[in-house]
Coordinates of C-alpha atoms (C1' of nucleotides) in Angstrom, one line a residue:
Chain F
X1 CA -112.3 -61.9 -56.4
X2 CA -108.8 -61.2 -55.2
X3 CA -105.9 -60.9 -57.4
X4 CA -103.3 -62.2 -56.0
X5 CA -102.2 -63.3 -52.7
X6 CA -98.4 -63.5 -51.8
X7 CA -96.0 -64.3 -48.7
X8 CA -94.4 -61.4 -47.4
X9 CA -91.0 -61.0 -49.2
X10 CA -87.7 -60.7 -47.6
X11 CA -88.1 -56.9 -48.9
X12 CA -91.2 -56.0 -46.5
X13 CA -89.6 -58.5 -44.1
X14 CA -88.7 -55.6 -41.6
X15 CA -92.0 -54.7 -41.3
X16 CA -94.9 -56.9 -41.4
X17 CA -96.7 -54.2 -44.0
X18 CA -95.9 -51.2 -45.8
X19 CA -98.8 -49.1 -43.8
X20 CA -96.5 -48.9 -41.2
X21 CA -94.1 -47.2 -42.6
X22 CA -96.7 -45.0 -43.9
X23 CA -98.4 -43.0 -41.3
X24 CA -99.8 -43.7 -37.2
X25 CA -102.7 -44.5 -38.4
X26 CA -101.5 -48.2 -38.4
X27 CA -102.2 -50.6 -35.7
X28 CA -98.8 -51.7 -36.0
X29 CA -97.6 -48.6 -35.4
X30 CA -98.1 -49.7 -31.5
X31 CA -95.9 -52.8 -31.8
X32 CA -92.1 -52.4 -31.8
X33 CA -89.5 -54.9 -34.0
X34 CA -89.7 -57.4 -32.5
X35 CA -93.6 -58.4 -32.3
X36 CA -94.2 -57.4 -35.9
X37 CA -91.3 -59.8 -36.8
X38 CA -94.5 -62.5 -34.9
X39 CA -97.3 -60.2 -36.9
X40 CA -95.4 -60.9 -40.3
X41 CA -96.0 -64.8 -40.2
X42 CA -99.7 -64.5 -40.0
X43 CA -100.1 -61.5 -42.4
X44 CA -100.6 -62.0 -46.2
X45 CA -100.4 -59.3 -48.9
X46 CA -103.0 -58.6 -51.2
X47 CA -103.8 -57.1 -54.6
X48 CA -107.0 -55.8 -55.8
X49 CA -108.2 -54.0 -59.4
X50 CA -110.7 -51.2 -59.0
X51 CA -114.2 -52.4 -59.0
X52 CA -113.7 -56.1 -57.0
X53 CA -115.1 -56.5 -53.7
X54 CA -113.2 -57.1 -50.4
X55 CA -115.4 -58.5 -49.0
X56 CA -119.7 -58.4 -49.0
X57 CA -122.1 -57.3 -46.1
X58 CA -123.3 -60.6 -45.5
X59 CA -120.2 -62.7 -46.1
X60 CA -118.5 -64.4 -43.0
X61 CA -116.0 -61.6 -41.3
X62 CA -113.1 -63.9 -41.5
X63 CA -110.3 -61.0 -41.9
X64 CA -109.2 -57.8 -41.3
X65 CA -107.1 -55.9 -43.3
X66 CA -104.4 -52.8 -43.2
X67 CA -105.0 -50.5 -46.6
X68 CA -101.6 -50.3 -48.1
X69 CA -102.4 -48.2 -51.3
X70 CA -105.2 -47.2 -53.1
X71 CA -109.2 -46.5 -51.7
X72 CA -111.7 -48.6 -50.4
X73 CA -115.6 -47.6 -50.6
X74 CA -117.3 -49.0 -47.7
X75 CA -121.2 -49.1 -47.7
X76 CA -125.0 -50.6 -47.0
X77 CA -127.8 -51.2 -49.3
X78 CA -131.6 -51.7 -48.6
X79 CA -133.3 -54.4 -50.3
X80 CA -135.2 -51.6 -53.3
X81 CA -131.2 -50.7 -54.2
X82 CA -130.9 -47.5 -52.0
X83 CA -127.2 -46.9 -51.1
X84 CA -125.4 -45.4 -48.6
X85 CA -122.0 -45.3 -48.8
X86 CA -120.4 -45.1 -45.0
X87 CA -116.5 -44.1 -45.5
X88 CA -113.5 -44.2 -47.9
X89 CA -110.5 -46.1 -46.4
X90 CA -106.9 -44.7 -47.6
X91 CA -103.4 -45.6 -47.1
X92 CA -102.9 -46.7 -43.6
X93 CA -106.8 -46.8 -42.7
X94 CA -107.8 -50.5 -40.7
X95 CA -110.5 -52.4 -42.3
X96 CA -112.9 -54.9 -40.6
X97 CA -113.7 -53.6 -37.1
X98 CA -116.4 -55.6 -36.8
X99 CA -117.0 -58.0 -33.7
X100 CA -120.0 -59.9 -34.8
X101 CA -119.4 -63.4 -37.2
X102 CA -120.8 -61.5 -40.1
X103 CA -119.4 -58.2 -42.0
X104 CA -122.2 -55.2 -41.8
X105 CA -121.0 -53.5 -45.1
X106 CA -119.8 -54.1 -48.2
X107 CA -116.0 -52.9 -49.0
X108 CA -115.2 -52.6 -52.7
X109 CA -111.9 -51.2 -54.3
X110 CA -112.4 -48.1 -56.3
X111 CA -108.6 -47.7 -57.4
X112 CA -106.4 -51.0 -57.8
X113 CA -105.7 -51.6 -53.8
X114 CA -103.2 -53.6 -52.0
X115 CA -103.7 -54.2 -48.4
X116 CA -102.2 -56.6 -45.6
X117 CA -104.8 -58.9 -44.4
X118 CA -104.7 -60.8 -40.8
X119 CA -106.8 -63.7 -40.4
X120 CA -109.1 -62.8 -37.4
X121 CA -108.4 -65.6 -35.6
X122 CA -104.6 -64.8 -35.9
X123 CA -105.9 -61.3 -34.5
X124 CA -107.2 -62.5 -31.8
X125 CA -104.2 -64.2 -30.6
X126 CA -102.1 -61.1 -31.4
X127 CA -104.1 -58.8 -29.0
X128 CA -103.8 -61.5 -25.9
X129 CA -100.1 -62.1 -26.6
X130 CA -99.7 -57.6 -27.3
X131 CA -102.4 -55.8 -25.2
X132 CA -100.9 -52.5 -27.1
X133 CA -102.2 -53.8 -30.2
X134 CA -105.9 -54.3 -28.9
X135 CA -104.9 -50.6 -27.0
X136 CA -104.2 -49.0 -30.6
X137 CA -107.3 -50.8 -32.0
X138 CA -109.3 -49.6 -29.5
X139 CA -108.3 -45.9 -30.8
X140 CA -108.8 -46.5 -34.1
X141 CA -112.6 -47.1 -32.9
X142 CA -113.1 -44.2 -31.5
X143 CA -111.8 -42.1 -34.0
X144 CA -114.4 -44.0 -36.0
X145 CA -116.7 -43.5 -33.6
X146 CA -116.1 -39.5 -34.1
X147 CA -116.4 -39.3 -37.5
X148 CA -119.2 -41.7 -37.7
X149 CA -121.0 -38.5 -35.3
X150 CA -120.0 -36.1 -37.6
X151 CA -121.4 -37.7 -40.9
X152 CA -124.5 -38.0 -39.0
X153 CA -124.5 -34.2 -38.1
X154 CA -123.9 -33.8 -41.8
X155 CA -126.8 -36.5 -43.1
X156 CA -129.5 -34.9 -40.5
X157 CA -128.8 -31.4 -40.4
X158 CA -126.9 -30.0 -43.4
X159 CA -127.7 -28.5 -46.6
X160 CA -126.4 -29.6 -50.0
X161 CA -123.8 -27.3 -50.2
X162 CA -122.6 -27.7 -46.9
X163 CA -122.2 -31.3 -46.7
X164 CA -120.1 -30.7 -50.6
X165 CA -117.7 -28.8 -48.5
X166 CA -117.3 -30.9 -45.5
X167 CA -116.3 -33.4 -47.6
X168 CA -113.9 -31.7 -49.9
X169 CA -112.2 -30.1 -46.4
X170 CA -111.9 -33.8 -45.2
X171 CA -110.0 -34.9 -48.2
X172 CA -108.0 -32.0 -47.8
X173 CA -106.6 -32.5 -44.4
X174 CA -107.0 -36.6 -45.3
X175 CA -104.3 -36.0 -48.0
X176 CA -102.3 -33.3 -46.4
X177 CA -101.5 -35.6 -43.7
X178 CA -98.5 -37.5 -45.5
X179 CA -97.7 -34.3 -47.8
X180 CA -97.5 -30.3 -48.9
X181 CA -100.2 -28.4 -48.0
X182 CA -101.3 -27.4 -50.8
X183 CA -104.8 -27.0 -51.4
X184 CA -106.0 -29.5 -54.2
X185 CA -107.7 -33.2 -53.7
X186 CA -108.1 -36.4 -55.9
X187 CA -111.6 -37.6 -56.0
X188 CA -110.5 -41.1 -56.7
X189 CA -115.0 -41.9 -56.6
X190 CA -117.3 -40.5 -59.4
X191 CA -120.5 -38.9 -58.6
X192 CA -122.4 -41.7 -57.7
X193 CA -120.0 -42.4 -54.7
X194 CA -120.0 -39.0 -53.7
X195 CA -123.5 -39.0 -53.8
X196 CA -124.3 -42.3 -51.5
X197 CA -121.9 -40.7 -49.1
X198 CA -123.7 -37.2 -48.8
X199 CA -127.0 -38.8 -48.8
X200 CA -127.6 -36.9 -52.1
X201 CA -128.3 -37.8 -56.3
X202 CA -125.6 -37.6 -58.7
X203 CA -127.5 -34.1 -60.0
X204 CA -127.6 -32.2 -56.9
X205 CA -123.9 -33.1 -56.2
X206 CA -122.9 -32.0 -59.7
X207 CA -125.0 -28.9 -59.7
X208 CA -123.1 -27.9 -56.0
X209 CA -120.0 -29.0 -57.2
X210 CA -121.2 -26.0 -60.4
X211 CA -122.0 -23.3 -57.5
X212 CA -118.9 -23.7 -55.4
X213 CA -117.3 -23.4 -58.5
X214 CA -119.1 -20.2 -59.5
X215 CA -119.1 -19.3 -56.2
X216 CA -115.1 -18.8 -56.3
X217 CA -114.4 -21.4 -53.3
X218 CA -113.4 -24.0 -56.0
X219 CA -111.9 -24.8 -58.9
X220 CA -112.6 -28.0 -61.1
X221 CA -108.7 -28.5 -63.6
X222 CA -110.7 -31.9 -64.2
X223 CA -113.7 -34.1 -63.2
X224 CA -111.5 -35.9 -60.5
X225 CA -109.4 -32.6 -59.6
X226 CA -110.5 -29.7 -57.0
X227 CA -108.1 -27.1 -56.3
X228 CA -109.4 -25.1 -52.7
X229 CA -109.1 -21.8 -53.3
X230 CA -109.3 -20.7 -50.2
X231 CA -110.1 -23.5 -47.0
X232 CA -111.3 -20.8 -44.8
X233 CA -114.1 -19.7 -47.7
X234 CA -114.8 -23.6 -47.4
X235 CA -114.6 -24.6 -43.7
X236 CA -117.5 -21.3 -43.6
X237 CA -119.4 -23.2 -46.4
X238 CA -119.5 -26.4 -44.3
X239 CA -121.4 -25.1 -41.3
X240 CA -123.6 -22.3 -43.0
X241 CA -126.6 -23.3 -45.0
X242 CA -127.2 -21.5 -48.2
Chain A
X1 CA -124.5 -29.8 -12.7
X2 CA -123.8 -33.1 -10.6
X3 CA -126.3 -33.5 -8.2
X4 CA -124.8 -35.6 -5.9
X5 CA -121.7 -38.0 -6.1
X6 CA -121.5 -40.6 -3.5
X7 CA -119.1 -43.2 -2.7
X8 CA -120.1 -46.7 -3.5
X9 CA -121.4 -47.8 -0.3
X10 CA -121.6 -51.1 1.6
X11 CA -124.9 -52.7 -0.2
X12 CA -123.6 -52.0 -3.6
X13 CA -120.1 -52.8 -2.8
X14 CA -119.9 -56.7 -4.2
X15 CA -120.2 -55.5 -7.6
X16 CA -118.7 -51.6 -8.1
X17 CA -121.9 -50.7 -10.2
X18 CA -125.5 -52.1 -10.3
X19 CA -124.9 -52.2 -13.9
X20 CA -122.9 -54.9 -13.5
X21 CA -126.6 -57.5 -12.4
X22 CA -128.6 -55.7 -15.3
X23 CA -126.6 -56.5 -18.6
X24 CA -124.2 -58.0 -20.8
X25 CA -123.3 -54.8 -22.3
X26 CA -121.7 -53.0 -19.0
X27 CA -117.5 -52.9 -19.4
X28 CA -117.9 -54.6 -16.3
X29 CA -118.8 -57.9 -17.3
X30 CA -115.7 -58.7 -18.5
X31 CA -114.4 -58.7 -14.8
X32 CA -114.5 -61.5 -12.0
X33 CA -115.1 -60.4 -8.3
X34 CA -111.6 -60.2 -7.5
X35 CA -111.0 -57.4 -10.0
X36 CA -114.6 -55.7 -9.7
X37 CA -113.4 -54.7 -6.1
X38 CA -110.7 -52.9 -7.7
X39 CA -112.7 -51.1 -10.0
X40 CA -115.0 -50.2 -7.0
X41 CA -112.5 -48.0 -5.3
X42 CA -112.3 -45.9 -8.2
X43 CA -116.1 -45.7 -9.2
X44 CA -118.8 -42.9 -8.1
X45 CA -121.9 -43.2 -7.9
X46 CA -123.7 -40.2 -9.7
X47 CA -127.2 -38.8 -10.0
X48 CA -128.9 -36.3 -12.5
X49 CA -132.1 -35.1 -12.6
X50 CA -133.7 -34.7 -16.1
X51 CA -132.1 -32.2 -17.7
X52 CA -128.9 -31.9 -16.3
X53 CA -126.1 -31.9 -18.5
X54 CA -124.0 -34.9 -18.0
X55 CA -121.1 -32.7 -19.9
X56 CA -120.8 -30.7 -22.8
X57 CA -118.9 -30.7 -26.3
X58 CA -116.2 -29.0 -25.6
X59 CA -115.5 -29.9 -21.9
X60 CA -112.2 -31.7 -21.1
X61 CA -112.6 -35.2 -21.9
X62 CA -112.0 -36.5 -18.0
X63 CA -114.7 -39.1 -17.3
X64 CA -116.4 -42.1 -18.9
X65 CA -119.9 -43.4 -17.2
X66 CA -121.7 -46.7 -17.3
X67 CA -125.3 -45.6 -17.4
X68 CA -127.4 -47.4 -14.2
X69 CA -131.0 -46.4 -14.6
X70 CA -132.6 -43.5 -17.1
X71 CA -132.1 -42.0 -20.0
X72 CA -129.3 -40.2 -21.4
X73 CA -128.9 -38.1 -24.9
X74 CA -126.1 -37.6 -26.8
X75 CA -126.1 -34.7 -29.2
X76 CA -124.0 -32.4 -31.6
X77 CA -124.7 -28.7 -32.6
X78 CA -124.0 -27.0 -35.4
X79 CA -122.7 -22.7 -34.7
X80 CA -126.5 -21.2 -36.0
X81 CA -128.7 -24.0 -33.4
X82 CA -129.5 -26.6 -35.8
X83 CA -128.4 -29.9 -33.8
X84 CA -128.2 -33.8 -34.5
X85 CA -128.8 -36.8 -31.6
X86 CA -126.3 -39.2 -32.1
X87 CA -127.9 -41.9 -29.7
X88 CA -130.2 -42.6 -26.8
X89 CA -128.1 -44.0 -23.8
X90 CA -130.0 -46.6 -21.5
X91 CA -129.1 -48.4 -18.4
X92 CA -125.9 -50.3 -19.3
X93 CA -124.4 -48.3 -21.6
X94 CA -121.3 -46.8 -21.2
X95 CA -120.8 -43.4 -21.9
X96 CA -117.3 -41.4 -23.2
X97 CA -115.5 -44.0 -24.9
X98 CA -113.8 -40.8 -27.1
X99 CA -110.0 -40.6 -26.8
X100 CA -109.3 -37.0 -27.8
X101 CA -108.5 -34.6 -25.3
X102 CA -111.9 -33.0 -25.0
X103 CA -115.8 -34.5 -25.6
X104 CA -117.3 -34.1 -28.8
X105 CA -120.3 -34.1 -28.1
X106 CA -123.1 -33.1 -25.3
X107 CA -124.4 -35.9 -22.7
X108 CA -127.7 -34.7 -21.1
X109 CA -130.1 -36.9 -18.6
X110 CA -133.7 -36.3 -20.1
X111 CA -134.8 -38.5 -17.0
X112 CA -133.7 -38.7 -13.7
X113 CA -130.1 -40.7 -14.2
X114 CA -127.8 -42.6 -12.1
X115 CA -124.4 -43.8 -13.5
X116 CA -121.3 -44.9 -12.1
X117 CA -118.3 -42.3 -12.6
X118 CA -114.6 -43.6 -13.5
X119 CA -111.9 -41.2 -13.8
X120 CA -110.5 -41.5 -17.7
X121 CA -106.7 -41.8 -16.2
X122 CA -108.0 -44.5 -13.5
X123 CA -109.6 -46.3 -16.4
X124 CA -106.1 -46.3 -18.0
X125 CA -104.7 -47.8 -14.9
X126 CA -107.4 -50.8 -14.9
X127 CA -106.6 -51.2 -18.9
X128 CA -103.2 -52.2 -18.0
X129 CA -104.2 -54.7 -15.4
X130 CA -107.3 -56.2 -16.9
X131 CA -106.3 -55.8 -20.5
X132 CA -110.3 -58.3 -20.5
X133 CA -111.6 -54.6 -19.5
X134 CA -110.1 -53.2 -23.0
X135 CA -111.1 -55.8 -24.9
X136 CA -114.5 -55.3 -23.4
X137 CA -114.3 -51.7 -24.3
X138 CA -113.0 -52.8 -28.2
X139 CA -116.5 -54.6 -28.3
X140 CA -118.7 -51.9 -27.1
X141 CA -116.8 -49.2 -29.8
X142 CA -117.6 -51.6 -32.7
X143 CA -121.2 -52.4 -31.7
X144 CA -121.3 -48.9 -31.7
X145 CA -119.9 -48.5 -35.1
X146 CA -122.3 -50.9 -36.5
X147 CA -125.2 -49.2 -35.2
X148 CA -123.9 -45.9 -36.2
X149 CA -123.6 -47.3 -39.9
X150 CA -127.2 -47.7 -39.8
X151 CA -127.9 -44.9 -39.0
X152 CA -126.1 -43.1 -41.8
X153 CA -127.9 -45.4 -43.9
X154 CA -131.5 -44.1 -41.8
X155 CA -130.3 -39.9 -42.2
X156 CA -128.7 -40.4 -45.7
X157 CA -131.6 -42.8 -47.9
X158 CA -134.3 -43.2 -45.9
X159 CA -138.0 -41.4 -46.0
X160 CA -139.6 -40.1 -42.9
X161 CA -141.9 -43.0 -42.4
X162 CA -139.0 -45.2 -42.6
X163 CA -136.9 -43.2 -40.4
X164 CA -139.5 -43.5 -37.2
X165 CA -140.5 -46.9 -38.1
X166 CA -136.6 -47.8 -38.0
X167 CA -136.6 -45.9 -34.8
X168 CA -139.5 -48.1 -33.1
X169 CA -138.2 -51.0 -34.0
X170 CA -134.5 -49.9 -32.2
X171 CA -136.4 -49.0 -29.2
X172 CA -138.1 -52.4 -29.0
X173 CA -135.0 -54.6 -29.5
X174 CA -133.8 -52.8 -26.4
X175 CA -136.4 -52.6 -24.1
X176 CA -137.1 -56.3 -24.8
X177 CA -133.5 -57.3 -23.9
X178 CA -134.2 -57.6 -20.1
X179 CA -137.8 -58.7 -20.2
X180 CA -141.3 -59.1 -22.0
X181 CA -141.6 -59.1 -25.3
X182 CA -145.0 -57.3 -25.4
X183 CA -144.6 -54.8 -27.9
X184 CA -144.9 -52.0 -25.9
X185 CA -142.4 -48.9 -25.3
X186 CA -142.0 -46.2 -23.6
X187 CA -140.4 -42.7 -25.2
X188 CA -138.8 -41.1 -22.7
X189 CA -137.6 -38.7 -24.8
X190 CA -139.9 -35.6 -26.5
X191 CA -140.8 -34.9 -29.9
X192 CA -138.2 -32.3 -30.6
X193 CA -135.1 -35.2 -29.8
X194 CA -136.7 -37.9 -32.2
X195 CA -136.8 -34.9 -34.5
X196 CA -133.1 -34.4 -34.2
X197 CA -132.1 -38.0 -34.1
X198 CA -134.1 -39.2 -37.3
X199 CA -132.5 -35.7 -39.4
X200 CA -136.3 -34.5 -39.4
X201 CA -138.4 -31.2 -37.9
X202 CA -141.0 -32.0 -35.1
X203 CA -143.9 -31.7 -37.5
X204 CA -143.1 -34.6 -39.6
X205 CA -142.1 -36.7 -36.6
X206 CA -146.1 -35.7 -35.2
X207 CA -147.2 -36.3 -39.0
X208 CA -145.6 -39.4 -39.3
X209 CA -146.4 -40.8 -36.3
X210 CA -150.5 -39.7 -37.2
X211 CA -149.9 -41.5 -40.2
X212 CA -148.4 -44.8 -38.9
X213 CA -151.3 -44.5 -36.4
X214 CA -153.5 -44.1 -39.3
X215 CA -152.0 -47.1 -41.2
X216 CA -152.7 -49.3 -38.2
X217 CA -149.4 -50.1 -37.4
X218 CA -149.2 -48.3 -34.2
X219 CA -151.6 -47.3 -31.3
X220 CA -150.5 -44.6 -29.4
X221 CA -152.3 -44.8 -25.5
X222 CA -150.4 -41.3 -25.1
X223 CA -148.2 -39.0 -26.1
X224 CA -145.2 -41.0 -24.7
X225 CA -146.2 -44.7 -24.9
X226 CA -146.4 -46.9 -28.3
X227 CA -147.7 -49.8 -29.1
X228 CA -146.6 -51.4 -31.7
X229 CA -149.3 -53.9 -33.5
X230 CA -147.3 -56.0 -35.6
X231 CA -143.3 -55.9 -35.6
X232 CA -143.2 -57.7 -38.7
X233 CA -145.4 -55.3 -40.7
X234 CA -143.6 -52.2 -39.2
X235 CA -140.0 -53.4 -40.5
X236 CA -141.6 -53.7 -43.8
X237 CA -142.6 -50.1 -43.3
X238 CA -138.7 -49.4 -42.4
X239 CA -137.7 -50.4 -45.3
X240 CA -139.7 -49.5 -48.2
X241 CA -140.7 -45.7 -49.0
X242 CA -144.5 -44.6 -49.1
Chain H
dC1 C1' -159.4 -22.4 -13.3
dG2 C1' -156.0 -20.7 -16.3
dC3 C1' -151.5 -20.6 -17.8
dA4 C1' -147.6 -22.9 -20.0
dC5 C1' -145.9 -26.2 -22.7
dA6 C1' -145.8 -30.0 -25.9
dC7 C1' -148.0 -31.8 -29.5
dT8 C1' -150.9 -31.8 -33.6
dT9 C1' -152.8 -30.0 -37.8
dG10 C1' -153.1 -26.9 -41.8
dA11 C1' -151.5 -24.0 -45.7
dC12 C1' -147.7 -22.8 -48.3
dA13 C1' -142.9 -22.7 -49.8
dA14 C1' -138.4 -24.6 -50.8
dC15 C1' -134.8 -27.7 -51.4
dA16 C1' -133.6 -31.6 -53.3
dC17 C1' -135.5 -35.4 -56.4
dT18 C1' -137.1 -37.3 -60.9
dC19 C1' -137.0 -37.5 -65.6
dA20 C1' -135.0 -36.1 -69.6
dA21 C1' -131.8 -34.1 -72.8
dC22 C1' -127.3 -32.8 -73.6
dA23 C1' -122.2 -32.4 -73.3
dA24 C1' -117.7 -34.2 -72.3
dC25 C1' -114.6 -37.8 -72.0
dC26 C1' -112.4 -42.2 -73.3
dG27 C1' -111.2 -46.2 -75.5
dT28 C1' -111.8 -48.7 -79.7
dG29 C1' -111.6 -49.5 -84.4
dG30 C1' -111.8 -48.2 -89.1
Chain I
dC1 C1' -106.2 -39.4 -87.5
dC2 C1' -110.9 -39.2 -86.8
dA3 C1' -115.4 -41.4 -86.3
dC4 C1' -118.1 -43.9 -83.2
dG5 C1' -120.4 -45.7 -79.1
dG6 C1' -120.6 -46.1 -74.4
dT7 C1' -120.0 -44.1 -70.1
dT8 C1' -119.9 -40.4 -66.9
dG9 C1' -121.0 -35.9 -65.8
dT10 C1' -123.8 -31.6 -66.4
dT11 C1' -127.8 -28.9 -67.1
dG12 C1' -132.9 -28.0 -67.5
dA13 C1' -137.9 -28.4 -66.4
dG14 C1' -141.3 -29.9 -63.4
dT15 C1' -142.7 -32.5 -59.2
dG16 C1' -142.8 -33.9 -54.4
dT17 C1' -141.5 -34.7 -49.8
dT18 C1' -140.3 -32.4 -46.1
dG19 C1' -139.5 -27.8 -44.0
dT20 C1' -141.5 -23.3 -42.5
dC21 C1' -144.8 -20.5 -40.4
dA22 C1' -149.0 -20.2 -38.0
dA23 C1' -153.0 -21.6 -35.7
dG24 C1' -155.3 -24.8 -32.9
dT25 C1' -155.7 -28.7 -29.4
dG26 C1' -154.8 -31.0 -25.7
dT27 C1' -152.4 -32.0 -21.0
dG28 C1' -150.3 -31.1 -16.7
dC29 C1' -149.5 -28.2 -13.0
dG30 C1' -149.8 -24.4 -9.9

DNA sequence: CGCACACTTGACAACACTCAACAACCGTGG
DNA sequence: CCACGGTTGTTGAGTGTTGTCAAGTGTGCG
């Protein structure tokens, strides 16, 4: 299931993971020099090829993990094979929340991913001995907690198109965070993905993606490629039905 | 909008909110006596009568509540009026765990309410000297995340029957925590907010619930009461279409 | 008693789903 | 280099579940 797992080299010694360095996304981005130095002995690096599981919805939640590069698909199924697909973790994005002994979802890399990964345990002891760290954690939740509100907005209330385009405008300002701002988005998932996320099929995903495209908000260089044409256009799309 | 806020008085003053005696879940729990009389100097008691807005989604993000007795709904709403429930709130439940400058969503009493108010920057304070009380809160935010996972999975793959037997089965669990397990419960909330929390208009909620009447699954001695016949045969009916 | 409101039921329409065929893409191997 | 098969994505035709609009039935309250 995993790749590889290494010690953390005298290279990524300064800081227990590359995330940090990233973006404040982090939860180590609370901790300063000296308590990461204690947060690199219990942290392992890991490698992952697209298509393994991190870890399965009924599989013990023994770690957590800090996404270093690469996506994670997270998501539920019901016993007939019905998906839904709850969130894509990025660069920088914490992984394994959960309180209860068991993980909730299943969390799969869709690129090759490599991600720090704490022991809970290790965790635990970390948050007595660095209340900031359970303080940052605790903000990472919430956040979570707000978009978790707005997917359900978008699952109960929104149209085809409109959830197409809330999705595409939070890739945008997902990958604009680090970088330019220029206006075109990865789609590191196929169709499928896309689908489980939106609470859609494959075909009425690919037909939108074909109206937004006729519709002059979009345009499609490649499968995986979507150039915004204009994010106003698309931000209007998002909360209009039709 | 507040009816009336009180100081804590001299019967309630052992514990700084009744919450506290009902529940595991309160924030308080966390606490010994010692440090619950510090939290009671910077607690008010609050009361609502149904209706009342608690606060609304774009209101300066200045209070968090633990929910004493009623029922509170938490909503989002789209420009043109559609809107989505994003939960129910019962006695015990803390309310405003965002950490964003404002609310994102609305918090309104559909039954008379009474909660115990905490100024957000007193709340900070307390964090800082019971770092228990954030690790409290860190447990609350993910138990929140996992429920709001399923329901993305509810709004996103599942049918309408599904949806309200799903929704049943929720409201059971929780009015069995303190007491009987008779399975009986009370909706204190109208047609038009299951509508809006299940992602569905009022007449299939009526339709549905005629149906599961229908089916046998259900007897409904009013509008606002359910009996539920056999728990067992209603989570086969959340979880497999037609 | 009658009004107002919430809920239910019915008829019809629509948006998204299902099933199916087709096209594009990619890696493999001749 | 191109032919081939498999996979992924797109498009089409028809269906269905749920939404819309409208009428009808309680139920509570003044």
């Amino acid at each position: 299931m995993v790749t590889s797992i290494e010690p953390v080299t005298a290279a990524s010694a300064r800081f227990q993971c590359e995330t940090c360095e990233l973006r404040s996304h982090s939860i180590c981005s609370a901790l300063q020099d000296e308590e990461l130095r204690e947060m690199n002995q219990v942290v392992r690096q890991v490698s992952l090829d697209a298509g393994q599981i991190v870890f399965f919805e009924t599989d013990p939640a023994d770690f957590s993990f800090n996404i270093t590069s690469g996506v994670v698909r997270l998501s539920k199924m019901l016993a007939d094979g019905r998906r839904q697909v709850t969130g894509f973790l990025y660069p920088s994005d914490f992984l394994g929340l959960a309180v209860g002994k068991d993980y909730t979802q299943t969390a799969e890399a869709i690129t090759p991913v490599r991600m720090c990964r704490f022991d809970r345990k290790d965790l635990t002891r970390m948050y007595e001995k660095f209340p900031k760290l359970e303080h940052r954690l605790l903000e990472v939740a919430c956040n979570e907690i707000v978009s978790a509100q707005d997917q359900m907005l978008l699952l109960g209330r929104k149209t085809a198109r409109e959830r197409l385009s809330s999705f595409l405008l939070n890739l945008l300002s997902r990958s604009n965070l680090g970088e330019r701002l220029i206006g075109e988005i990865d789609l590191p998932m196929d169709r499928a993905d896309i689908a489980d996320y939106l609470g859609l099929t494959v075909e009425t995903v690919s037909r939108t993606f074909t109206k937004l495209r006729k519709d002059g908000l979009i345009e499609m260089p490649s499968k995986n490629r979507i150039v915004i044409r204009d994010a106003d256009d698309l931000a209007d799309a998002a909360e209009n039905p039709d």
